[in-house]
PDB file of C-alpha atoms in Angstrom:
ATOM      1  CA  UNK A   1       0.000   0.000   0.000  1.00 82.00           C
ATOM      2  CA  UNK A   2       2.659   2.142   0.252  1.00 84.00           C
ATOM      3  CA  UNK A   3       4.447   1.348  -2.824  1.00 83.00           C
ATOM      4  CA  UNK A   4       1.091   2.298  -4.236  1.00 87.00           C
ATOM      5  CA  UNK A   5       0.623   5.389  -2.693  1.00 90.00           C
ATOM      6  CA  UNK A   6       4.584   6.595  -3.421  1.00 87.00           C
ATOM      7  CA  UNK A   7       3.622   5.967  -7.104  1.00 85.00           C
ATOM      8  CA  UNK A   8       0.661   7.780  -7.106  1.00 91.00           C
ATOM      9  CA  UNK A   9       1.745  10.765  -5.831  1.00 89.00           C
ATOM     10  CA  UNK A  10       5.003  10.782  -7.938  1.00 84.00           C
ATOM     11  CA  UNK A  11       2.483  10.419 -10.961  1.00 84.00           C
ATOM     12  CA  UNK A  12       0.055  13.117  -9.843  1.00 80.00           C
ATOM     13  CA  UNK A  13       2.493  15.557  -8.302  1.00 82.00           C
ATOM     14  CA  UNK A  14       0.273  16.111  -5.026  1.00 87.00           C
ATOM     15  CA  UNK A  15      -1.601  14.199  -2.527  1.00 92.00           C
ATOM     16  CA  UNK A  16      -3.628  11.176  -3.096  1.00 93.00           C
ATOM     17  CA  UNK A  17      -6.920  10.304  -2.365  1.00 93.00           C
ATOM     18  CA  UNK A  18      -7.663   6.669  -0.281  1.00 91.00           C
ATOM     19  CA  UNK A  19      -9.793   5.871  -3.171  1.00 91.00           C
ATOM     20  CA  UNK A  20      -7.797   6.391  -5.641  1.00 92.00           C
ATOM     21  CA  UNK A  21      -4.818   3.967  -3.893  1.00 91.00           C
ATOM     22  CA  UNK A  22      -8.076   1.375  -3.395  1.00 89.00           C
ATOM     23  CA  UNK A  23      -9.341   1.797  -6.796  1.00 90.00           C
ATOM     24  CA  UNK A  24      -5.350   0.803  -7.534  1.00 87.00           C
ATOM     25  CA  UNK A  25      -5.207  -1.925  -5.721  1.00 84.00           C
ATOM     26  CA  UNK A  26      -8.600  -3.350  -5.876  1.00 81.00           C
ATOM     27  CA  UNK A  27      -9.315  -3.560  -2.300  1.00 81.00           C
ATOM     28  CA  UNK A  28     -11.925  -2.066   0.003  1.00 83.00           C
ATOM     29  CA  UNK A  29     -11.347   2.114   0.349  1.00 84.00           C
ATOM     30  CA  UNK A  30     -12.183   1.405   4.387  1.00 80.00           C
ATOM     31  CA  UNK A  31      -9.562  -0.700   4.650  1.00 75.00           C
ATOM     32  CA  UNK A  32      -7.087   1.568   2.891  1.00 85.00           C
ATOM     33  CA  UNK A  33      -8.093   4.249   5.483  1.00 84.00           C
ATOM     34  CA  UNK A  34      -7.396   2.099   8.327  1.00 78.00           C
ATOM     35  CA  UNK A  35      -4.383   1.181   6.788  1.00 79.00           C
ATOM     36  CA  UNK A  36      -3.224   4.693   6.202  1.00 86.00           C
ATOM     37  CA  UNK A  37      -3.764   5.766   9.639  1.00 81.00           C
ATOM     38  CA  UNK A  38      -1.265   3.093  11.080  1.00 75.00           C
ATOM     39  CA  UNK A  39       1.247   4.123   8.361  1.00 76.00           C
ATOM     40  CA  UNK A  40       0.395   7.650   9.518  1.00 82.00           C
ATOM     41  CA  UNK A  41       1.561   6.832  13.466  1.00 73.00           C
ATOM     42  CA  UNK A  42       4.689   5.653  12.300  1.00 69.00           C
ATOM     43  CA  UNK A  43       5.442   8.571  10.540  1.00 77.00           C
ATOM     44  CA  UNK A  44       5.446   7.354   7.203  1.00 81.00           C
ATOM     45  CA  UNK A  45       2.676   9.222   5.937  1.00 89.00           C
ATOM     46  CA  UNK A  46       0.939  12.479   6.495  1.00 91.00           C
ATOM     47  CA  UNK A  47      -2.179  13.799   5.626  1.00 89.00           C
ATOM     48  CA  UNK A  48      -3.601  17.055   4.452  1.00 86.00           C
ATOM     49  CA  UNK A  49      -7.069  18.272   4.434  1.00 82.00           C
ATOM     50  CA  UNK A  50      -9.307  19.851   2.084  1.00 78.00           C
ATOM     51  CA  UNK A  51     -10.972  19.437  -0.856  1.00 78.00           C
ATOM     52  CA  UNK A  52      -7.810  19.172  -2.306  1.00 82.00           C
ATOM     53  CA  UNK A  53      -6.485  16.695   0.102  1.00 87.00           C
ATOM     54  CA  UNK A  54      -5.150  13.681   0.524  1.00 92.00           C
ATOM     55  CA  UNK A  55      -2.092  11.122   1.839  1.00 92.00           C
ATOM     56  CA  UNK A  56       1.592  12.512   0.861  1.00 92.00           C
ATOM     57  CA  UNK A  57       4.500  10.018   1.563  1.00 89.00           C
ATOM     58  CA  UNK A  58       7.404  11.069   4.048  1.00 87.00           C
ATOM     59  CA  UNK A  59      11.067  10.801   3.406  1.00 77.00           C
ATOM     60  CA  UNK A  60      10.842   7.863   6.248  1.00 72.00           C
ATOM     61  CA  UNK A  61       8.633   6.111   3.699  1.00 75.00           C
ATOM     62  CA  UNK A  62      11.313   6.527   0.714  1.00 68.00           C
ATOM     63  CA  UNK A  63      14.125   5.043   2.941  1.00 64.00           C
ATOM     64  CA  UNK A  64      11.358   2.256   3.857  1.00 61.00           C
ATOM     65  CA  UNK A  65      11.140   1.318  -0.265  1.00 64.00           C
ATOM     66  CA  UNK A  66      14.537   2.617  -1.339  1.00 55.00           C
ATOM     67  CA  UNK A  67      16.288  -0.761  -1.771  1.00 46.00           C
ATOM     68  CA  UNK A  68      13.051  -1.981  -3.998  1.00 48.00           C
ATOM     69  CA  UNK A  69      11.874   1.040  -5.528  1.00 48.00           C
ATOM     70  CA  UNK A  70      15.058   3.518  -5.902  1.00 61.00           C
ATOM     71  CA  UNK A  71      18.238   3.264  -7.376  1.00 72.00           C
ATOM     72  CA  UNK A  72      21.182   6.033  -7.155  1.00 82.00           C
ATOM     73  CA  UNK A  73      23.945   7.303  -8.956  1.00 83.00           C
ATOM     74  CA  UNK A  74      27.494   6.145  -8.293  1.00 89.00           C
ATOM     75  CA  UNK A  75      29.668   8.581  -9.029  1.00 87.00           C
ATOM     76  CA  UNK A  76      33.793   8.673  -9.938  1.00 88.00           C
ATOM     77  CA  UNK A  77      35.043  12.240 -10.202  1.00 81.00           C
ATOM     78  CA  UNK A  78      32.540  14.101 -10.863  1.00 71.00           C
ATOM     79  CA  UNK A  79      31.188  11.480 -13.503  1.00 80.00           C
ATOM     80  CA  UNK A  80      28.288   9.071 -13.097  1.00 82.00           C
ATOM     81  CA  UNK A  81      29.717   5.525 -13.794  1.00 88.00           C
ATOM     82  CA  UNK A  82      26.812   3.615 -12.666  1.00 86.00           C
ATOM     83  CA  UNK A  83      23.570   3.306 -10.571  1.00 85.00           C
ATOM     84  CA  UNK A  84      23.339   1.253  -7.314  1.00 87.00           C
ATOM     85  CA  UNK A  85      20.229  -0.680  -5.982  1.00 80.00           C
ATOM     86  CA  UNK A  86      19.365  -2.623  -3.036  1.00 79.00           C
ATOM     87  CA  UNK A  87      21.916  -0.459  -0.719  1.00 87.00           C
ATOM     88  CA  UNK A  88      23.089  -2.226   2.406  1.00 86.00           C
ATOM     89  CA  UNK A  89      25.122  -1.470   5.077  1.00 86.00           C
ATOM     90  CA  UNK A  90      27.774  -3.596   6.870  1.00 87.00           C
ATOM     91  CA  UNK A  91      29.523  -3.234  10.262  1.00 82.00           C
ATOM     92  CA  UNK A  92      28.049   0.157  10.223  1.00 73.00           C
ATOM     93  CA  UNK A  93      29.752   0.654  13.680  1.00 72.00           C
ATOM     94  CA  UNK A  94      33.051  -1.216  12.896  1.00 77.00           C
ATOM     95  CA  UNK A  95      36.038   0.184  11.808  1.00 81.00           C
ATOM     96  CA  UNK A  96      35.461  -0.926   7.824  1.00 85.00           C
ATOM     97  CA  UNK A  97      31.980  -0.653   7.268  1.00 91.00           C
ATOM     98  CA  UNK A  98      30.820  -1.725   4.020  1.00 93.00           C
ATOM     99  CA  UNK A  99      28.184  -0.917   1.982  1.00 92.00           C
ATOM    100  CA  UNK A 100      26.345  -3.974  -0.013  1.00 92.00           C
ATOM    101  CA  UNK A 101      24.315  -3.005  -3.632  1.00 91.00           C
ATOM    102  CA  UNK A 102      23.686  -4.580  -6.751  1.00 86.00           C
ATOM    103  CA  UNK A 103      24.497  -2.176  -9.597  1.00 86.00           C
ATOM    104  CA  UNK A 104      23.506  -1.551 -12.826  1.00 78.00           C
ATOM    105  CA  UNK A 105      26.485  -0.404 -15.287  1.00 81.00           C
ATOM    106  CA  UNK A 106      30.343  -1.855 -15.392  1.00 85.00           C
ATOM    107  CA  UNK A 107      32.387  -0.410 -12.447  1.00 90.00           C
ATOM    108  CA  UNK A 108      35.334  -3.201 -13.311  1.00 89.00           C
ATOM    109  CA  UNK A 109      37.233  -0.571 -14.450  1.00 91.00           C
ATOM    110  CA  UNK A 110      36.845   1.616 -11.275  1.00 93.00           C
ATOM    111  CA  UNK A 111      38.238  -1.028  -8.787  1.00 93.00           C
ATOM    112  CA  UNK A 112      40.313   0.457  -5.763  1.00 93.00           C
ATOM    113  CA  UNK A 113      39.008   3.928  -7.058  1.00 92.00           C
ATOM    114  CA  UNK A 114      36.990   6.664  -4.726  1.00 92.00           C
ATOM    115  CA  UNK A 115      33.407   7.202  -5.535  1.00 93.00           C
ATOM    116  CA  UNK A 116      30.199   8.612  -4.157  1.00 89.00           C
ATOM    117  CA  UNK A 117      27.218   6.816  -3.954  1.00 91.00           C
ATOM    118  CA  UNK A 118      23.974   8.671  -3.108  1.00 81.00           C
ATOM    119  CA  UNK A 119      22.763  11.026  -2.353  1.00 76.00           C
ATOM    120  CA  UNK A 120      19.893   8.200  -0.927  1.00 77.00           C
ATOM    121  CA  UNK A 121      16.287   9.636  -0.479  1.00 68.00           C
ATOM    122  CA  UNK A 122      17.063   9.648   3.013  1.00 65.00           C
ATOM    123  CA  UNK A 123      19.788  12.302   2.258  1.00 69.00           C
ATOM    124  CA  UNK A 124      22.526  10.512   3.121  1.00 78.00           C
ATOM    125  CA  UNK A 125      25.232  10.156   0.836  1.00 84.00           C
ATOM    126  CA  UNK A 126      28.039   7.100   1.230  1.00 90.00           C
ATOM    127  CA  UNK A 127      31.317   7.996   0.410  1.00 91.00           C
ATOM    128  CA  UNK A 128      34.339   5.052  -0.134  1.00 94.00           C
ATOM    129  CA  UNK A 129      36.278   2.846  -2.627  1.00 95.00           C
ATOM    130  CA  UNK A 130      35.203   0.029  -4.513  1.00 95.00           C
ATOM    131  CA  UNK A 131      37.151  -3.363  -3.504  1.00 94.00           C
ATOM    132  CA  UNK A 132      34.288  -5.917  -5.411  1.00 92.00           C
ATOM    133  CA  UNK A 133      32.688  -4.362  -8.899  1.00 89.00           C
ATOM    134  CA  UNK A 134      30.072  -6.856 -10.182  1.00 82.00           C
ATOM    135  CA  UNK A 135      26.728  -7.444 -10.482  1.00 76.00           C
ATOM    136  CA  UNK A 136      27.048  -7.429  -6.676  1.00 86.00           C
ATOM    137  CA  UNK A 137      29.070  -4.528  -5.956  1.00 92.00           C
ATOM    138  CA  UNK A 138      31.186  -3.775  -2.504  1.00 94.00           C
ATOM    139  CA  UNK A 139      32.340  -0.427  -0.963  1.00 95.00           C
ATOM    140  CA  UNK A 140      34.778   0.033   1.792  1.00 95.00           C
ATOM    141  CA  UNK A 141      33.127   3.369   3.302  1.00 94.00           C
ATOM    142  CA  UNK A 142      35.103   5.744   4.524  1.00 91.00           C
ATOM    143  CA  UNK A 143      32.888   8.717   5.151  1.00 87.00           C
ATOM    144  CA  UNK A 144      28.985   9.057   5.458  1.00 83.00           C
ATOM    145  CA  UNK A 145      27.552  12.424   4.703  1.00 77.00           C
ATOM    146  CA  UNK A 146      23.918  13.672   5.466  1.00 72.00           C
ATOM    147  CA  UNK A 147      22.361  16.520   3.581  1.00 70.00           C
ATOM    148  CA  UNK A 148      21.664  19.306   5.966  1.00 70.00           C
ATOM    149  CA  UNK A 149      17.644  19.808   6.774  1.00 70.00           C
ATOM    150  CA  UNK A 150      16.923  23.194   5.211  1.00 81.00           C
ATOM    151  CA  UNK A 151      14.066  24.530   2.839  1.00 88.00           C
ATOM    152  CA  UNK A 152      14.324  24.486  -0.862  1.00 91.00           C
ATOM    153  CA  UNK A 153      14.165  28.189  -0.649  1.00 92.00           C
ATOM    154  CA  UNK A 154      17.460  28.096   0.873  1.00 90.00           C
ATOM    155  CA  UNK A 155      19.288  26.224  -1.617  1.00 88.00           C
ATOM    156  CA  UNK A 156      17.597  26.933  -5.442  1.00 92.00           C
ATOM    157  CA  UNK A 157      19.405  29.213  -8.039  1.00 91.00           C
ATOM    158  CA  UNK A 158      16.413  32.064  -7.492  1.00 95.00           C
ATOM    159  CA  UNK A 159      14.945  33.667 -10.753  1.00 92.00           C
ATOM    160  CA  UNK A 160      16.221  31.703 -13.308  1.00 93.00           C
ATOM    161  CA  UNK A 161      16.556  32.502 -17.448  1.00 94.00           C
ATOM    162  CA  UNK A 162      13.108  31.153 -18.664  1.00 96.00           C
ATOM    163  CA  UNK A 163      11.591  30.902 -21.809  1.00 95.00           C
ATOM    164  CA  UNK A 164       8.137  31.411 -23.341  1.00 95.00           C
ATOM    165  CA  UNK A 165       6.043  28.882 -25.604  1.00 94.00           C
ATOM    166  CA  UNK A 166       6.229  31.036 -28.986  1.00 94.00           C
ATOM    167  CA  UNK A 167       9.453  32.872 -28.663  1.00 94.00           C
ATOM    168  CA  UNK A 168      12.336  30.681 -31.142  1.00 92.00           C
ATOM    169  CA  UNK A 169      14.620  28.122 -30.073  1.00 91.00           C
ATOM    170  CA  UNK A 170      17.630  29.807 -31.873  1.00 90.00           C
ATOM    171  CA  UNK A 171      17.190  32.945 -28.796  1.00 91.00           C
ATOM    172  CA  UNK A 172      18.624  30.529 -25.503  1.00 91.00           C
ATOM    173  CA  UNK A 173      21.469  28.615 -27.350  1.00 87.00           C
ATOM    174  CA  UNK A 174      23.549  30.752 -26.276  1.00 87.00           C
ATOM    175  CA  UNK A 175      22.698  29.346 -22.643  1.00 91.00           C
ATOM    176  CA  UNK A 176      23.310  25.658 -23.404  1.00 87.00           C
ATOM    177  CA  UNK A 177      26.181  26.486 -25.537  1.00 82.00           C
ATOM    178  CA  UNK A 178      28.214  28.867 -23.512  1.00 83.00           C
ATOM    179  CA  UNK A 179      27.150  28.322 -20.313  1.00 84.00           C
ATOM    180  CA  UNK A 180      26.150  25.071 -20.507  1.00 84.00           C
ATOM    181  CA  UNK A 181      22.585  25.146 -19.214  1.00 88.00           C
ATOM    182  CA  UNK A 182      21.104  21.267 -18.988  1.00 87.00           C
ATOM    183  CA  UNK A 183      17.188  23.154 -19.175  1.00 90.00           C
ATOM    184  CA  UNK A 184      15.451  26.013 -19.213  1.00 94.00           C
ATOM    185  CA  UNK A 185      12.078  26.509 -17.709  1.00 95.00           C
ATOM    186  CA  UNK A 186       9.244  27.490 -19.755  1.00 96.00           C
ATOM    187  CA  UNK A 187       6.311  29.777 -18.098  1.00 96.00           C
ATOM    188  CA  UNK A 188       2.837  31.299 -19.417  1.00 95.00           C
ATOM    189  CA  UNK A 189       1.859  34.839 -18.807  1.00 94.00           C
ATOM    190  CA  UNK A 190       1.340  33.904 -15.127  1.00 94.00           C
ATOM    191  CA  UNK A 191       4.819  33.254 -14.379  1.00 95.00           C
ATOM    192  CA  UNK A 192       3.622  29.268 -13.888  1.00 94.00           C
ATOM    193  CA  UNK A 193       6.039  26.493 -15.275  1.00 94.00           C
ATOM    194  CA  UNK A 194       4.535  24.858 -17.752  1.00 94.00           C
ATOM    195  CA  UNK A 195       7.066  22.993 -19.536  1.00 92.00           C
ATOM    196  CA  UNK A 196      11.074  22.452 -19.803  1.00 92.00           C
ATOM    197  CA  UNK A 197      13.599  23.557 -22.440  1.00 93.00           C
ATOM    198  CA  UNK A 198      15.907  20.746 -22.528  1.00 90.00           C
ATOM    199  CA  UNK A 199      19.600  20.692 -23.987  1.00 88.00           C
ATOM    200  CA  UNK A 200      19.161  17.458 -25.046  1.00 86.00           C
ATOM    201  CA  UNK A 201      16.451  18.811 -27.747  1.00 87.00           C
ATOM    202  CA  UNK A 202      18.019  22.189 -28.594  1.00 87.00           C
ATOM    203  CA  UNK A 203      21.357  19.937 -29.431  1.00 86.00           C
ATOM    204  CA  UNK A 204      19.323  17.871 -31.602  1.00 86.00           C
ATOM    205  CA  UNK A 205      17.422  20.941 -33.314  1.00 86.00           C
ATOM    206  CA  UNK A 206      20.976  22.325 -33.799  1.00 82.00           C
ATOM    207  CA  UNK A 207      22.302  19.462 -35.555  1.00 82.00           C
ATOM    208  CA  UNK A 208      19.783  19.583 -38.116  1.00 84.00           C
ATOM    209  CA  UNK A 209      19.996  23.626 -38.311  1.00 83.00           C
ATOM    210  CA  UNK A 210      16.505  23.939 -37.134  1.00 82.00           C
ATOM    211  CA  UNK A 211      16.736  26.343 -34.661  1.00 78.00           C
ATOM    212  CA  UNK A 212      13.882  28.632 -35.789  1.00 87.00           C
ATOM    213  CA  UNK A 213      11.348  25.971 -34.214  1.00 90.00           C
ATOM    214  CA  UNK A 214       9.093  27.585 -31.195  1.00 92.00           C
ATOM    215  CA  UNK A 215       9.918  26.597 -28.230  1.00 93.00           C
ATOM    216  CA  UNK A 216       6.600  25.253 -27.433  1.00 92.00           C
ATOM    217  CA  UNK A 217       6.797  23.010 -29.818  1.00 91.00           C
ATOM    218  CA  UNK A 218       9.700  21.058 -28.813  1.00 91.00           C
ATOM    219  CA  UNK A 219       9.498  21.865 -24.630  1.00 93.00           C
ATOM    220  CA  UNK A 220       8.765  18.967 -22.287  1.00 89.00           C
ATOM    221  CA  UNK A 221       5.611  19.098 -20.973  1.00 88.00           C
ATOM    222  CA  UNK A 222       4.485  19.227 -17.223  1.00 84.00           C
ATOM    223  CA  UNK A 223       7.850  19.583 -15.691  1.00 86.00           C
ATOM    224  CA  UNK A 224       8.458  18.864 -12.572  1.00 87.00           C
ATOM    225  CA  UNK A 225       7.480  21.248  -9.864  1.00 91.00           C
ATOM    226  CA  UNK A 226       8.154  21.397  -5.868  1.00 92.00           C
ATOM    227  CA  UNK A 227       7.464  24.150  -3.402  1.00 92.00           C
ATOM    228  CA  UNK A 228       9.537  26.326  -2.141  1.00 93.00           C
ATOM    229  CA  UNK A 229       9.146  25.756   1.684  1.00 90.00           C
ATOM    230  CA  UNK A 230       9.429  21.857   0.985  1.00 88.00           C
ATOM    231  CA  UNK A 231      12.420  20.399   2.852  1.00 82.00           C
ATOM    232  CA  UNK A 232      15.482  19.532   1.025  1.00 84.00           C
ATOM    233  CA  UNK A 233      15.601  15.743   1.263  1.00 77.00           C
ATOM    234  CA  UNK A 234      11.907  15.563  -0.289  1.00 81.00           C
ATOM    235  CA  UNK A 235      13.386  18.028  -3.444  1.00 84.00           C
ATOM    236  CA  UNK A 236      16.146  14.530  -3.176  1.00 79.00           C
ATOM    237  CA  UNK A 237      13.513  12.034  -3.116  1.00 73.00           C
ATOM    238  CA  UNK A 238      12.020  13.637  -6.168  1.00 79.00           C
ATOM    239  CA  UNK A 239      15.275  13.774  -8.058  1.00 80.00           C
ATOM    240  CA  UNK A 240      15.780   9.616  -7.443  1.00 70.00           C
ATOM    241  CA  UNK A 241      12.575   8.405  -7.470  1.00 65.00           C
ATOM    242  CA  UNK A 242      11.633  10.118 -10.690  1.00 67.00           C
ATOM    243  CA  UNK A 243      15.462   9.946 -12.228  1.00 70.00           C
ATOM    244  CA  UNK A 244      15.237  13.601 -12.769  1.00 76.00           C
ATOM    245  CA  UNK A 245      18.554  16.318 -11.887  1.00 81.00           C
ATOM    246  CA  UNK A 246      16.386  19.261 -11.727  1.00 88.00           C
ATOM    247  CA  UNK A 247      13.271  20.445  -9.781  1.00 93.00           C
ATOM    248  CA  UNK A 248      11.373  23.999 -10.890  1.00 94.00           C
ATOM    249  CA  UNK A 249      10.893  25.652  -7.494  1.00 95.00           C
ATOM    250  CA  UNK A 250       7.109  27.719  -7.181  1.00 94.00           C
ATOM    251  CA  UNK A 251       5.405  29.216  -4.661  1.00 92.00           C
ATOM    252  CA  UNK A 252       2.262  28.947  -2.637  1.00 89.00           C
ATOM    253  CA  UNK A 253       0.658  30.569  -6.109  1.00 90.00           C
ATOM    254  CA  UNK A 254       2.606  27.886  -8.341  1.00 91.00           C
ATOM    255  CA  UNK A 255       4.269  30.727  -9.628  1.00 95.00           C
ATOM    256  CA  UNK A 256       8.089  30.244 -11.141  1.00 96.00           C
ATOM    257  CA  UNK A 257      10.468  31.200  -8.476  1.00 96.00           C
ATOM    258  CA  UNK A 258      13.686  28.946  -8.846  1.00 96.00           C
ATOM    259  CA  UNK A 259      15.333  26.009 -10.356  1.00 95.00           C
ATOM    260  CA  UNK A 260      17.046  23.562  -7.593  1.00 94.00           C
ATOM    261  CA  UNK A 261      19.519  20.441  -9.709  1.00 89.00           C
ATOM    262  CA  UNK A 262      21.416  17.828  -7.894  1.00 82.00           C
ATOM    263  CA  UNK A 263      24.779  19.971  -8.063  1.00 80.00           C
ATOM    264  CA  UNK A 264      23.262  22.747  -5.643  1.00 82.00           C
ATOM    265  CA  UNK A 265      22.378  20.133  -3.250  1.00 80.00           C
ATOM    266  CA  UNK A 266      25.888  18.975  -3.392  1.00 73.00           C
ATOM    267  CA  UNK A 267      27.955  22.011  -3.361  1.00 71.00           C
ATOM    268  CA  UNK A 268      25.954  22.418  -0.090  1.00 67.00           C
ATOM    269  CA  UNK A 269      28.152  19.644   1.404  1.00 59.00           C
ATOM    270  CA  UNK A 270      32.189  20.547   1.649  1.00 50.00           C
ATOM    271  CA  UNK A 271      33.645  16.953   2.022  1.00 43.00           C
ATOM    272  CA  UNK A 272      31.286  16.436  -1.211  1.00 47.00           C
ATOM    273  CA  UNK A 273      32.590  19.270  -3.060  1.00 43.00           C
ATOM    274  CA  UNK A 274      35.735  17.913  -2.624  1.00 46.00           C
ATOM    275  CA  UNK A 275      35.455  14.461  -4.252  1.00 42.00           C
ATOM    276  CA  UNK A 276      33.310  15.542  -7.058  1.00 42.00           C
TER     277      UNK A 276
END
């Protein structure tokens, strides 16, 4: 049930209705309700009322689902070289704690090297080297980082370049060719995102010298969106539960107010900023 209710509300971008998670599953909506208030004394779950209510997962419930429903980045230098599932940690309180994941990519050639895994939805972020790189992967850890708890607000890249649905690609290039932007938000006439300028597409529009297309046109739609008094490690569980490196940041008005990526998050850790 909570599986079910973590993918509902990463699908709908706001809380979920009981009946909606029963209609999902197929079981009684009275039952879901009693389910959701045990889940909601052990902090997994929270409610908000209204007519636009409804059941929003914690970050206690991501760490609960991480190792079935999350992976995470491993990263070498500044480089993603891989993803890690099913995370677990040995001898946590030994001298050579390990950390346990089966991994997706080939980190044979990264054997003996420093990398970062994480950051986890929890926040936390497992530094060490690799001494066992296949499909069952080992790290010796040597540090274990948490993300500081602090608002989105407090961390975003405040008003950032955006875009609007009829203006041409060719005007932004510029930003994903000189300064290397990885997207650009797109807004209506009410400042609200509505969809995401992505390098990705602006490359491909340049290689075929197409470059007078609107922007609209091309955009991806419904981009993803998180308030700006939202803590930190939900803006994380976001980022690895949708496999996303950038959040548009609104306020209580969904109005545009900020961008927040996976790099400000980690420049806001020092040991971080120094491996990567």
């Amino acid at each position: 049930m909570l599986k079910a209710l973590v993918e509902l509300y990463n699908k709908e971008g706001g809380p979920v209705k009981s009946r909606d998670i029963a209609n999902s599953l197929k079981i009684h909506e009275g039952y879901v309700r009693n389910m959701l208030s045990i889940l909601k004394s052990m902090g997994l779950v929270i409610s908000k009322a209204g007519p636009h209510g409804g059941y929003i997962p914690t970050s206690k419930a991501a760490d609960v689902l991480s190792r079935q429903t999350f992976s995470v980045p491993i990263v070498s230098v500044g480089n993603v070289i891989g993803y890690a599932l099913d995370i677990t940690v040995i001898g946590l309180l030994s001298e050579k704690p390990h950390a346990s994941m089966r991994v997706v990519g080939d980190l044979s050639n990264y054997l003996e090297r420093e990398v970062r895994v994480g950051p986890l939805p929890s926040g936390v972020v497992l530094i060490g080297k690799i001494i066992k790189a296949d499909i069952e992967a080992l790290v010796e850890i040597t540090s274990i980082v948490s993300v500081p708890r602090t608002t989105v607000r407090n961390i975003m890249t405040p008003n950032p370049v955006v875009a609007k649905v009829d203006d041409q690609v060719e005007t932004y290039i510029k930003y994903f060719v000189e300064k290397r932007f990885r997207g650009i938000p797109v807004i209506d006439d009410n400042r609200r995102p509505i969809g995401l300028l992505m390098a990705s597409k602006v490359m491909e529009l340049l290689s075929r010298c197409e470059l007078k297309a609107r922007v609209g046109d091309v955009m991806m739609r419904d981009p993803p969106t998180i308030q700006e008094d939202e803590d930190v490690h939900e803006a994380i569980r976001l980022m690895v539960s949708s496999g996303i490196g950038r959040l548009l940041v609104v306020d209580s008005e969904d109005r545009l107010v900020g961008i927040i990526t996976r790099t400000d998050v980690l420049t806001r850790i020092a040991t971080i900023e120094q491996l990567v």
